[in-house]
Every structure is written in structure tokens, then in C-alpha cells.
């Protein structure tokens, strides 16, 4: 190994080998080794460059074409939204269409193109800033709000101009995706068969993007101090999800080592295969259900391959995030039905739409918030926009005829919410009856992921069929640490005794009221805590499919009666 240099970017050290290979240390989100070419994914429209153009007329035509396309998209969104969420919420798409048709906006863009001989992207960005500033400065609250609409419509045009519309992400061969950051909706649109690994410069290990990578079962690094420019595109690279290293242009020796490590990794996985079909039971006879967390129906194969005993968390919001319009009842029914049928008698817990905070889809038009984790998200969105919620409930109740579906409601904090959910469920059932559509009687449970829900868990347990503890949010709200904030990672400690005691309390409440209690947050797949959870009496653990067999191994080696007391002392 020759010619190593050392330089520092931000707080992180980067070892750099001057001739050839470079290596960068990130934070690993999921282990495994990936070897392949880098695909530098950029939101091209975010940094708009000013470029001179030779033919301003041609550039004007390019803008007009993008403008027409954006208006067409908005018309489609409006039609869809009318059907699924009603006229009041659909109105935003009509307003955006009108703004785009407004002469002042188009005139500003075209004047900039023609007088300065610049590219359409730049003209749109300048117009966006000018108009947004103008609206923001107005006294009238309604007009002030239009500032964010100008941003939205401009963003749409920029996306079209750059050809970077999200639904067009398509890789010809499986690649290692490298990006500054990835939103959950961007990650959701990348299919695991096309992506070998994710590497991001920013991002927290507790974010939904990280969770998605785990659910997809591919190595991923966040906080990797790599400078992303187009020269990296297509370069050979290795991601080591064990140590957190990214190697770009790996030398012969490193590549050889990584291939060996990959073989060992596969061999270890292979060893676990012997646990397939074996019971998940402790040495002293305690049974636990080992289930999988999934983001969509494409993950089902991996659940079955890893012998998942059910699905403990189907994050249905990803169905909404991977598209540009609200999924209709029929579209949702098709997916839920596939999941139910594929899993047969095994239970499938589908969590209702948990959108908001970091999980954003532009077409929902959710307000920008100062404090999104504490904001308009989860059940709050569903209860405020019952049209969206009822469409999903109709699909879920109908799909439950085809298998063992259970419904789970996220972000619960009060009994009042449960009462309202029950009223809406009743309305849905009456409407389905009236429409002559068959439906089942799925079990209905809630996520316990707020301290409020823990504190009233005994009371809540009388109202629902089951609990599933969301340790990701429970940690965030208990410790007052934003799970998205990469600077707070050292303070985000899901193994904190406060969190673990909340889990203990929730399980006790559930059992006192004779309902079962599982864990579907990331802690459910934490091998360090499996024995403790058995001791606390947790009935179900749900985790990324690839973790299931390793956790089964631990469970089969545990004796709760013998080890329980020491574990309580150590952790609580
Ligand atoms: C959780 O909060 O633990 C959970 C499972 O939900 P999510 O991570 O999707 O917020
Ligand atoms: Mg949550």
C-alpha cells in the first residue's frame, strides 16, 4: 500500500490514496458488501446554473413545452384528487394550474430568456425568487401563502426541464447510488433489484431513508464525506456495510479482500438457512412471533425467503410516496390483496398512512412546519382529511376478505383519536354494505410510539385488539431528540432505560387487558435486546426480513427463566 495522503473535510477524516483508490468513512445503516458502479444521483433542478444560449427562441419554446406539460400534469392531479380527496383539497392543483397559465409568470421567464440569452432553468429560477419574494412581502395572509405555491410550480417546471422527474429514475444495471441526501420518497422509488447499495453524504441513521435501506436489505452508508461530482459517475466502487467504508476505484488488493469478505458474509447467511422452518421458541418454551417490516409488495419474496412468520409492519405510506397522485381505492385494494394472498394464513399488519415529517409527497400539499416531527403527521393527517383515510380503510376492509389482514393506526396519543377512528370505520362499513361490496372484520390495533400512549396504555388496551411499539418515534419523543438530526445521533439512544421501561410498561398494560404486544420499531431487530424483550414478555418482534433468522437463533438459545433477572438489572 503506497502513497497515502490524509485530508480532512468537515469533522471527518478521509484517507486518500493519491494514486487511484480513495476511501471514505461513513456511518453504516445496514451491513453487507456491495461491489459495483457508482450512480451519482442529483436533484439537478436544485442548483440551477446560469448558461448562455445561442438561440433564445428555441429556449423559449423549451420553456413553453415544459409549461404545457406541467399544466397537463396538474390537470391530471386535480382529476385524481377530486375522486379521492374531494374538491376542497383538490383545489390546490387548480390554483397551481392557474398560476402557471398566468401571463405575468410566463412573460417574466420569457423576457429573461430573450433579453439575457440565458437558459430556461435560470429564467424560471429567477422568476420564482422574484415572485416568491413579492408574495411573501404582502400583508394579506392568503397572498403571503402563495409564495410557497410559486416555489412549487417552479419546481415542477424545473424538474421537467431537467428531465429529472422522479418517476423516470431507471438504472440499466444494478448500481451503488450515491447522493447528497435522499428523501424517503426518492428511496421508495428505487427498486432493490436495481440498487446494490446507498451512500449519502448527509442523513441520519434513524431516518426513514435509512430504515428503507434496511427493509430493502441492502448495504447503506450515511454521513459519508465524499465529494460528489459527475467524475464519480460510473466509477467502480465497494461499499462495506460492516466497517462503513466506501472505496472508489478500489485497487486490486482491496477488491480481493472485499470479495473474500462478501463470500464470508454469504456463508454466514447460508448457515442461518438451517433455521428455516424451525420453531421460534426459547429453551424454556416461550414462543414469539418473528415478523417482517416491509415497504411494499415487492418485499414479499424476501419475507418468505427469510421464513418470516407474518408481516408486523407494512408501511403503507410508501405506496403514496412512490407516486405523484393519491392511490385510488382499487389500486390500493390490488396491492393489499396481493400481500394478503401471498402471505396466506400468516398475519399481515398494514399500518394506515403515516405521512408527514420527513415523509412528504408534494401532492398532499402539507404545510411547511417549524417543527415537523411534532407536527401534522400520522393519524392527525388521516383524521383531518377523512376522505383520504376512508379511501384507504375501504381498500383495507375489502382486502381483508383475501387473507389475514390486521389494521394498525400510527401516532396515537389519546382515546379521543380512537373514538374518532371507530366512527370513521363504522361509516366505511355502512358505505361498503350499501355499495354491496364484501369486506372482512380485520383486527385493529395501534402503534405505541408516543409517551402519552404509554402512560395511558392500560386504558387504550381496552379499546383495541393489539399494540405494536414504535421504538423509533418513542425514542425521539421520550428523549426529545429529533431522529432526523444527524448532529444528535450520539444523543439518540433507543436503549436508554427510559425507553426500555416504557416498553416494559406497555407490555404489562397489554397483558393486563389480555391483548398482545409486539415491537415493530428498529429495536425489534436489535440482537443485543432480544433476550430482554423475551424477559419482558413481548409477543411479537418485527424487523427487516434479513434479520429474522439471526434473531431466531438467539431466541432458540435463550432461557428466560434463568437469564431474566440479570437482564432486567442490566438494562432497566
Ligand atoms: C417507529 O416509530 O418505531 C415506527 C415503526 O414507525 P416509523 O419508523 O415509520 O415512524
Ligand atoms: Mg413511527
XYZ file of C-alpha atoms and ligand atoms in Angstrom:
583
model
C 0.000 0.000 0.000
C 1.774 3.127 -1.174
C 1.193 6.855 -1.387
C -1.427 7.566 1.275
C -2.329 11.161 1.910
C -4.605 12.434 4.613
C -7.046 15.301 4.430
C -9.992 16.432 6.401
C -13.429 17.579 5.294
C -15.807 18.775 7.981
C -15.205 16.723 11.115
C -14.494 13.558 9.264
C -11.169 12.130 8.321
C -10.744 10.910 4.820
C -7.867 8.708 3.912
C -6.879 9.373 0.402
C -4.548 7.390 -1.689
C -3.114 9.818 -4.160
C -2.682 7.278 -6.910
C -6.036 5.666 -7.627
C -8.254 4.312 -4.906
C -9.975 6.647 -2.476
C -11.722 5.622 0.676
C -14.323 7.418 2.761
C -15.718 6.540 6.158
C -19.462 6.828 6.618
C -21.946 5.502 9.162
C -23.321 2.121 8.319
C -27.055 1.621 8.301
C -27.140 -1.957 7.112
C -24.373 -4.470 6.726
C -23.263 -6.485 3.717
C -20.852 -5.815 0.887
C -21.744 -4.248 -2.441
C -19.406 -4.132 -5.421
C -20.468 -2.226 -8.499
C -20.530 1.043 -10.373
C -21.440 4.352 -8.791
C -24.508 6.214 -9.894
C -24.333 9.814 -8.710
C -27.922 10.792 -8.145
C -28.544 14.505 -8.080
C -31.632 16.590 -7.976
C -30.465 18.507 -10.972
C -33.075 21.194 -10.531
C -31.888 22.188 -7.100
C -28.804 24.061 -8.117
C -29.717 25.941 -11.211
C -26.788 27.220 -13.223
C -26.901 30.224 -15.479
C -25.912 29.255 -19.011
C -25.787 31.306 -22.146
C -27.884 30.039 -25.045
C -27.351 30.735 -28.729
C -30.992 30.529 -29.738
C -33.295 32.340 -27.311
C -36.381 31.488 -29.395
C -35.600 27.816 -29.152
C -35.114 28.165 -25.399
C -38.445 29.969 -25.092
C -40.110 27.073 -26.904
C -38.449 24.661 -24.483
C -39.915 26.623 -21.576
C -43.381 26.701 -23.172
C -43.294 22.966 -23.729
C -42.376 22.357 -20.083
C -45.080 24.793 -19.006
C -47.705 22.897 -21.063
C -46.525 19.609 -19.642
C -46.707 20.919 -16.077
C -50.242 22.225 -16.678
C -51.191 18.798 -18.060
C -49.733 17.055 -15.012
C -51.650 19.378 -12.697
C -54.903 18.763 -14.563
C -54.383 15.019 -14.070
C -53.596 15.514 -10.398
C -56.718 17.622 -9.994
C -58.956 14.961 -11.565
C -57.468 12.251 -9.362
C -57.703 14.350 -6.240
C -61.370 15.203 -6.846
C -62.132 11.477 -6.812
C -60.031 10.574 -3.826
C -59.924 13.560 -1.501
C -62.778 15.800 -2.618
C -62.984 19.225 -4.196
C -61.709 21.236 -1.240
C -58.309 19.509 -1.157
C -58.110 19.172 -4.932
C -58.380 22.943 -5.312
C -54.649 23.426 -4.795
C -53.921 21.754 -8.141
C -56.355 24.084 -9.848
C -54.698 27.096 -8.236
C -51.310 25.871 -9.443
C -52.639 25.448 -12.960
C -53.995 28.987 -12.931
C -50.722 30.371 -11.661
C -48.846 28.597 -14.418
C -51.256 29.949 -17.001
C -50.855 33.446 -15.658
C -49.287 35.762 -18.253
C -47.115 37.606 -15.739
C -45.199 34.444 -14.777
C -44.605 33.268 -18.337
C -43.763 36.781 -19.525
C -41.153 37.177 -16.820
C -39.481 33.873 -17.771
C -39.545 34.621 -21.481
C -38.268 38.168 -21.061
C -35.302 36.916 -19.057
C -34.514 34.262 -21.680
C -34.714 36.712 -24.576
C -33.037 39.767 -23.070
C -30.209 37.925 -21.339
C -29.840 34.959 -23.727
C -29.901 32.527 -20.833
C -31.233 29.032 -20.287
C -34.873 28.406 -19.328
C -33.912 26.849 -15.978
C -32.162 30.006 -14.899
C -35.046 32.219 -16.078
C -37.541 30.084 -14.141
C -35.399 30.202 -11.002
C -35.041 33.998 -11.160
C -38.785 34.379 -11.757
C -39.510 32.014 -8.900
C -37.401 34.023 -6.471
C -38.812 37.352 -7.629
C -42.458 36.244 -7.388
C -41.999 34.349 -4.114
C -40.408 37.398 -2.542
C -43.201 39.613 -3.819
C -45.929 37.370 -2.364
C -44.110 36.888 0.928
C -43.954 40.662 1.401
C -47.727 41.135 1.067
C -49.879 41.971 4.090
C -52.745 39.672 3.225
C -52.227 36.191 4.746
C -53.816 34.428 1.805
C -51.480 36.166 -0.650
C -48.464 35.505 1.581
C -49.158 31.781 1.328
C -48.938 31.944 -2.461
C -45.157 32.302 -2.077
C -44.833 28.562 -1.470
C -47.131 27.865 -4.431
C -44.782 29.808 -6.704
C -41.957 27.651 -5.380
C -43.956 24.504 -6.098
C -44.944 25.344 -9.650
C -41.430 26.491 -10.483
C -40.018 23.304 -9.013
C -42.338 21.282 -11.218
C -41.166 23.099 -14.357
C -37.527 22.807 -13.353
C -37.970 19.092 -12.840
C -39.468 18.724 -16.301
C -36.776 20.888 -17.894
C -34.003 18.876 -16.295
C -35.591 15.594 -17.275
C -35.144 14.614 -13.657
C -38.712 13.655 -12.844
C -38.582 11.116 -10.112
C -40.656 8.505 -11.848
C -38.052 8.406 -14.571
C -35.323 7.023 -12.329
C -34.224 3.943 -14.144
C -30.875 2.204 -13.959
C -29.804 -0.185 -16.676
C -27.640 -2.319 -14.419
C -27.689 -2.565 -10.625
C -25.655 0.313 -9.194
C -24.413 1.877 -5.982
C -26.479 5.034 -5.634
C -24.535 7.976 -4.208
C -26.369 11.166 -3.295
C -26.051 14.231 -1.110
C -29.196 13.081 0.649
C -32.221 11.004 -0.255
C -35.764 11.640 0.828
C -37.953 8.657 1.730
C -39.994 9.185 -1.424
C -36.881 9.150 -3.610
C -35.618 5.998 -1.914
C -39.017 4.359 -2.219
C -38.879 4.802 -5.976
C -35.615 2.948 -6.364
C -36.234 -0.730 -6.731
C -33.972 -3.045 -4.749
C -33.254 -5.174 -7.821
C -31.610 -2.120 -9.409
C -29.744 -0.771 -6.392
C -26.782 -2.563 -4.815
C -26.252 -0.032 -2.037
C -26.951 3.536 -0.965
C -24.306 6.054 0.049
C -25.308 9.513 1.199
C -23.253 12.482 2.313
C -25.903 13.597 4.815
C -28.727 11.862 6.614
C -29.329 10.249 9.949
C -29.077 6.541 10.717
C -32.561 6.800 12.227
C -34.261 8.430 9.242
C -36.848 6.702 7.111
C -34.395 6.603 4.243
C -32.084 4.500 6.427
C -34.995 2.337 7.532
C -35.981 1.803 3.913
C -32.474 0.647 3.034
C -32.670 -1.886 5.869
C -36.100 -3.005 4.752
C -34.733 -3.455 1.245
C -31.898 -5.476 2.757
C -29.066 -3.641 1.035
C -25.876 -2.127 2.482
C -26.145 1.590 3.113
C -23.937 4.350 4.485
C -24.983 7.806 5.623
C -22.799 10.738 6.646
C -20.147 9.763 4.106
C -17.844 12.719 3.383
C -17.442 12.101 -0.314
C -17.426 14.990 -2.746
C -19.998 14.087 -5.345
C -19.231 15.326 -8.791
C -20.008 13.851 -12.151
C -16.488 12.394 -12.453
C -17.520 9.749 -9.928
C -20.391 8.632 -12.093
C -19.799 5.142 -13.442
C -16.664 4.522 -11.355
C -16.135 1.149 -9.759
C -16.760 1.180 -6.010
C -17.196 -1.032 -2.975
C -19.475 -0.392 -0.004
C -18.504 -2.208 3.165
C -21.604 -2.081 5.367
C -19.676 -3.741 8.148
C -16.991 -1.075 8.659
C -18.804 1.818 6.998
C -16.177 2.332 4.278
C -16.778 3.380 0.707
C -13.906 2.581 -1.664
C -13.864 4.356 -5.003
C -11.705 2.874 -7.752
C -10.634 0.073 -5.401
C -7.171 -1.316 -6.016
C -6.620 -4.969 -6.728
C -5.802 -5.827 -3.153
C -8.880 -4.120 -1.656
C -11.160 -5.634 -4.255
C -9.776 -9.069 -3.449
C -10.274 -8.537 0.293
C -13.804 -7.303 -0.208
C -14.676 -10.259 -2.416
C -13.448 -12.559 0.340
C -15.438 -10.645 2.944
C -18.514 -10.895 0.748
C -18.042 -14.653 0.493
C -17.780 -14.934 4.296
C -20.895 -12.793 4.661
C -22.805 -15.063 2.287
C -21.508 -18.161 4.068
C -22.759 -16.798 7.413
C -26.142 -16.143 5.875
C -26.133 -19.606 4.433
C -25.501 -21.105 7.868
C -28.603 -19.396 9.178
C -30.643 -21.141 6.489
C -30.657 -24.238 8.674
C -33.011 -22.355 10.987
C -35.643 -22.086 8.296
C -38.790 -23.927 9.240
C -37.649 -24.245 12.864
C -39.886 -23.038 15.661
C -39.188 -19.661 17.255
C -39.134 -20.813 20.851
C -36.826 -20.316 23.818
C -35.125 -23.190 25.624
C -37.706 -22.868 28.392
C -40.628 -22.928 25.996
C -41.586 -19.274 25.363
C -42.844 -18.700 21.830
C -42.505 -15.408 19.983
C -43.773 -14.466 16.557
C -40.987 -13.255 14.264
C -42.338 -10.962 11.578
C -41.024 -8.674 8.870
C -41.231 -4.950 8.226
C -41.941 -4.105 4.602
C -42.449 -1.034 2.480
C -44.376 -2.532 -0.412
C -45.445 -5.731 -2.115
C -42.047 -6.072 -3.831
C -40.525 -7.025 -0.464
C -42.703 -10.129 -0.042
C -40.306 -12.598 -1.659
C -37.648 -11.704 0.870
C -40.087 -12.150 3.747
C -40.825 -15.689 2.603
C -37.185 -16.459 1.759
C -36.248 -15.494 5.324
C -39.083 -17.509 6.810
C -40.994 -14.525 8.202
C -43.908 -15.667 10.321
C -46.003 -12.736 9.207
C -45.727 -9.046 8.453
C -45.585 -6.964 11.595
C -45.443 -3.629 9.816
C -46.410 -2.802 6.269
C -45.598 0.908 5.971
C -48.443 1.787 3.615
C -47.331 5.398 3.220
C -44.647 4.258 0.791
C -47.415 3.430 -1.679
C -48.294 7.096 -1.549
C -44.690 8.308 -1.629
C -43.650 6.451 -4.755
C -46.179 8.238 -6.959
C -47.482 11.659 -7.964
C -51.169 11.218 -7.228
C -53.332 9.703 -4.498
C -53.659 5.943 -4.979
C -57.290 5.072 -5.629
C -59.284 2.535 -3.615
C -58.981 -0.031 -6.423
C -55.219 0.486 -6.759
C -54.750 0.004 -3.029
C -57.089 -2.970 -2.936
C -54.996 -4.682 -5.591
C -51.804 -4.295 -3.561
C -53.288 -5.243 -0.161
C -54.989 -8.228 -1.765
C -51.680 -9.403 -3.266
C -49.990 -9.100 0.129
C -52.799 -10.919 1.928
C -52.945 -13.736 -0.634
C -49.169 -14.150 -0.806
C -48.893 -14.448 2.961
C -51.806 -16.909 3.173
C -52.753 -17.602 6.767
C -49.869 -15.552 8.144
C -50.910 -12.268 9.684
C -50.226 -9.077 7.753
C -50.395 -5.868 9.765
C -50.961 -2.928 7.477
C -50.317 0.392 9.078
C -52.544 3.169 7.789
C -50.967 6.148 6.090
C -48.246 7.624 8.317
C -47.262 10.596 6.213
C -45.744 13.895 7.361
C -42.462 14.950 8.996
C -39.714 13.515 6.742
C -42.208 11.512 4.654
C -43.526 14.091 2.223
C -45.357 13.810 -1.078
C -45.827 17.146 -2.829
C -49.349 16.342 -3.958
C -50.611 16.233 -0.371
C -49.776 19.918 -0.149
C -48.842 19.550 3.523
C -47.860 22.837 5.139
C -44.216 23.594 5.797
C -43.708 23.406 9.536
C -41.228 24.775 12.040
C -41.287 21.551 13.995
C -42.430 18.766 11.669
C -41.775 15.805 13.989
C -44.282 17.349 16.378
C -46.496 18.468 13.555
C -49.089 17.401 11.076
C -48.323 13.709 10.636
C -49.672 10.178 11.004
C -53.178 9.791 12.327
C -53.505 13.575 12.565
C -53.435 13.856 8.772
C -55.926 10.991 8.426
C -58.397 12.394 10.929
C -58.158 15.855 9.419
C -58.587 14.562 5.885
C -61.092 11.759 6.330
C -61.611 11.374 2.570
C -58.044 10.100 2.193
C -58.355 7.921 5.296
C -61.705 6.428 4.313
C -60.447 5.512 0.850
C -57.659 3.533 2.480
C -59.954 1.956 5.066
C -62.366 0.832 2.334
C -59.495 -0.830 0.479
C -58.214 -2.497 3.654
C -61.588 -3.811 4.783
C -62.263 -5.152 1.301
C -58.809 -6.739 1.045
C -59.215 -8.466 4.389
C -61.545 -10.972 2.726
C -58.494 -12.427 0.955
C -56.256 -13.221 3.912
C -55.266 -12.469 7.474
C -55.055 -8.673 7.406
C -54.907 -6.572 10.566
C -55.034 -2.779 10.560
C -52.783 -0.609 12.695
C -53.090 3.136 13.398
C -49.931 5.242 13.895
C -49.029 8.146 16.210
C -51.860 7.673 18.686
C -51.836 9.965 21.702
C -55.413 9.891 23.046
C -58.633 7.973 23.487
C -60.410 10.678 21.552
C -58.482 9.650 18.434
C -59.565 6.030 18.864
C -63.197 7.108 19.218
C -62.976 9.113 16.005
C -61.267 6.248 14.173
C -64.055 3.921 15.268
C -66.701 6.330 13.972
C -64.987 6.525 10.592
C -64.562 2.745 10.450
C -68.278 2.367 11.145
C -69.120 4.810 8.361
C -66.870 2.886 5.979
C -68.541 -0.417 6.831
C -72.018 1.034 6.335
C -70.982 2.505 2.994
C -69.445 -0.765 1.830
C -72.644 -2.572 2.799
C -74.686 -0.043 0.877
C -72.414 -0.484 -2.146
C -72.852 -4.258 -1.901
C -69.078 -4.811 -1.581
C -67.857 -7.749 0.527
C -65.491 -6.979 3.415
C -63.960 -8.798 6.372
C -63.565 -7.968 10.056
C -59.826 -7.348 10.441
C -58.320 -6.992 13.897
C -57.441 -3.379 14.660
C -54.509 -2.255 16.765
C -52.454 0.820 17.437
C -48.843 1.816 17.487
C -47.491 2.834 20.844
C -44.901 5.384 19.841
C -45.622 8.415 21.974
C -45.020 8.733 25.719
C -48.688 9.773 26.031
C -49.811 6.442 24.618
C -47.524 4.579 27.021
C -48.867 6.448 30.017
C -52.484 5.649 29.124
C -51.699 2.262 27.609
C -53.843 0.378 30.088
C -56.867 2.431 29.106
C -56.059 2.194 25.383
C -55.684 -1.572 25.651
C -59.409 -1.879 26.401
C -60.249 -0.304 23.061
C -58.075 -2.202 20.583
C -57.026 -5.724 19.607
C -53.249 -5.283 19.868
C -50.315 -2.958 20.442
C -47.150 -2.625 18.428
C -44.416 -0.446 19.892
C -42.776 2.012 17.513
C -39.432 2.436 19.200
C -38.104 4.880 16.608
C -40.595 7.574 17.427
C -40.880 6.525 21.049
C -37.144 7.215 21.421
C -37.461 10.539 19.613
C -40.347 11.770 21.775
C -39.120 10.329 25.077
C -35.611 11.723 24.794
C -36.643 14.905 22.966
C -34.170 14.126 20.181
C -35.111 14.726 16.563
C -34.464 11.385 14.856
C -33.707 13.191 11.587
C -30.988 15.361 13.025
C -27.627 13.860 12.109
C -25.840 16.050 14.682
C -27.837 14.482 17.513
C -27.096 10.861 16.730
C -24.992 10.444 19.864
C -27.967 11.554 21.939
C -30.487 9.329 20.166
C -30.261 6.219 22.315
C -33.087 3.707 21.843
C -31.506 1.534 24.568
C -31.953 4.326 27.118
C -33.586 2.880 30.269
C -36.427 5.394 29.905
C -37.352 3.860 26.542
C -36.913 0.296 27.770
C -39.059 0.941 30.845
C -41.757 2.370 28.604
C -41.662 -0.855 26.622
C -41.995 -2.851 29.858
C -44.951 -0.741 30.981
C -46.705 -1.092 27.625
C -46.360 -4.880 27.597
C -47.732 -5.073 31.143
C -50.733 -2.903 30.233
C -51.444 -5.004 27.172
C -51.297 -8.276 29.073
C -53.419 -6.968 31.925
C -56.132 -6.320 29.348
C -55.477 -9.636 27.581
C -54.212 -8.266 24.294
C -50.886 -8.991 22.674
C -47.989 -6.575 22.297
C -45.238 -6.507 19.690
C -42.338 -4.252 18.702
C -42.054 -3.026 15.132
C -39.576 -0.171 15.584
C -35.929 -0.769 14.676
C -35.234 -2.036 18.186
C -37.329 -5.111 17.388
C -34.406 -6.383 15.291
C -31.657 -5.408 17.742
C -29.887 -8.657 18.677
C -28.493 -7.081 21.863
C -32.001 -6.666 23.221
C -33.781 -9.788 22.008
C -33.316 -11.599 25.318
C -34.542 -8.606 27.295
C -37.685 -8.385 25.173
C -38.370 -12.061 25.796
C -37.964 -11.402 29.509
C -40.446 -8.526 29.326
C -42.973 -10.837 27.673
C -43.072 -9.222 24.220
C -45.271 -11.407 21.991
C -44.065 -10.412 18.538
C -40.920 -8.879 17.054
C -40.940 -7.308 13.634
C -37.781 -6.382 11.735
C -36.114 -6.206 8.306
C -36.563 -9.622 6.644
C -32.792 -10.286 6.582
C -32.601 -10.133 10.410
C -35.229 -12.780 11.097
C -33.111 -15.938 11.084
C -30.319 -14.407 13.168
C -32.852 -13.350 15.809
C -34.468 -16.793 15.732
C -31.052 -18.249 16.521
C -30.736 -16.032 19.612
C -34.248 -16.866 20.783
C -33.636 -20.598 20.496
C -30.520 -20.192 22.635
C -32.263 -18.216 25.404
C -33.614 -19.412 28.726
C -35.874 -16.634 30.004
C -36.313 -18.091 33.474
C -32.576 -18.342 34.043
C -31.454 -15.123 32.378
C -34.383 -12.786 33.005
C -33.457 -11.233 36.302
C -29.914 -10.348 35.313
C -31.191 -8.809 32.071
C -33.692 -6.616 33.888
C -30.928 -5.414 36.213
C -28.571 -4.713 33.335
C -30.951 -2.753 31.126
C -33.802 -1.245 33.138
C -41.495 3.717 14.805
O -41.676 4.909 15.010
O -40.813 2.985 15.542
C -42.096 3.066 13.623
C -42.067 1.768 13.448
O -42.632 3.877 12.685
P -41.760 4.777 11.698
O -40.320 4.429 11.873
O -42.240 4.500 10.332
O -42.080 6.162 12.153
Mg -43.239 5.936 13.917
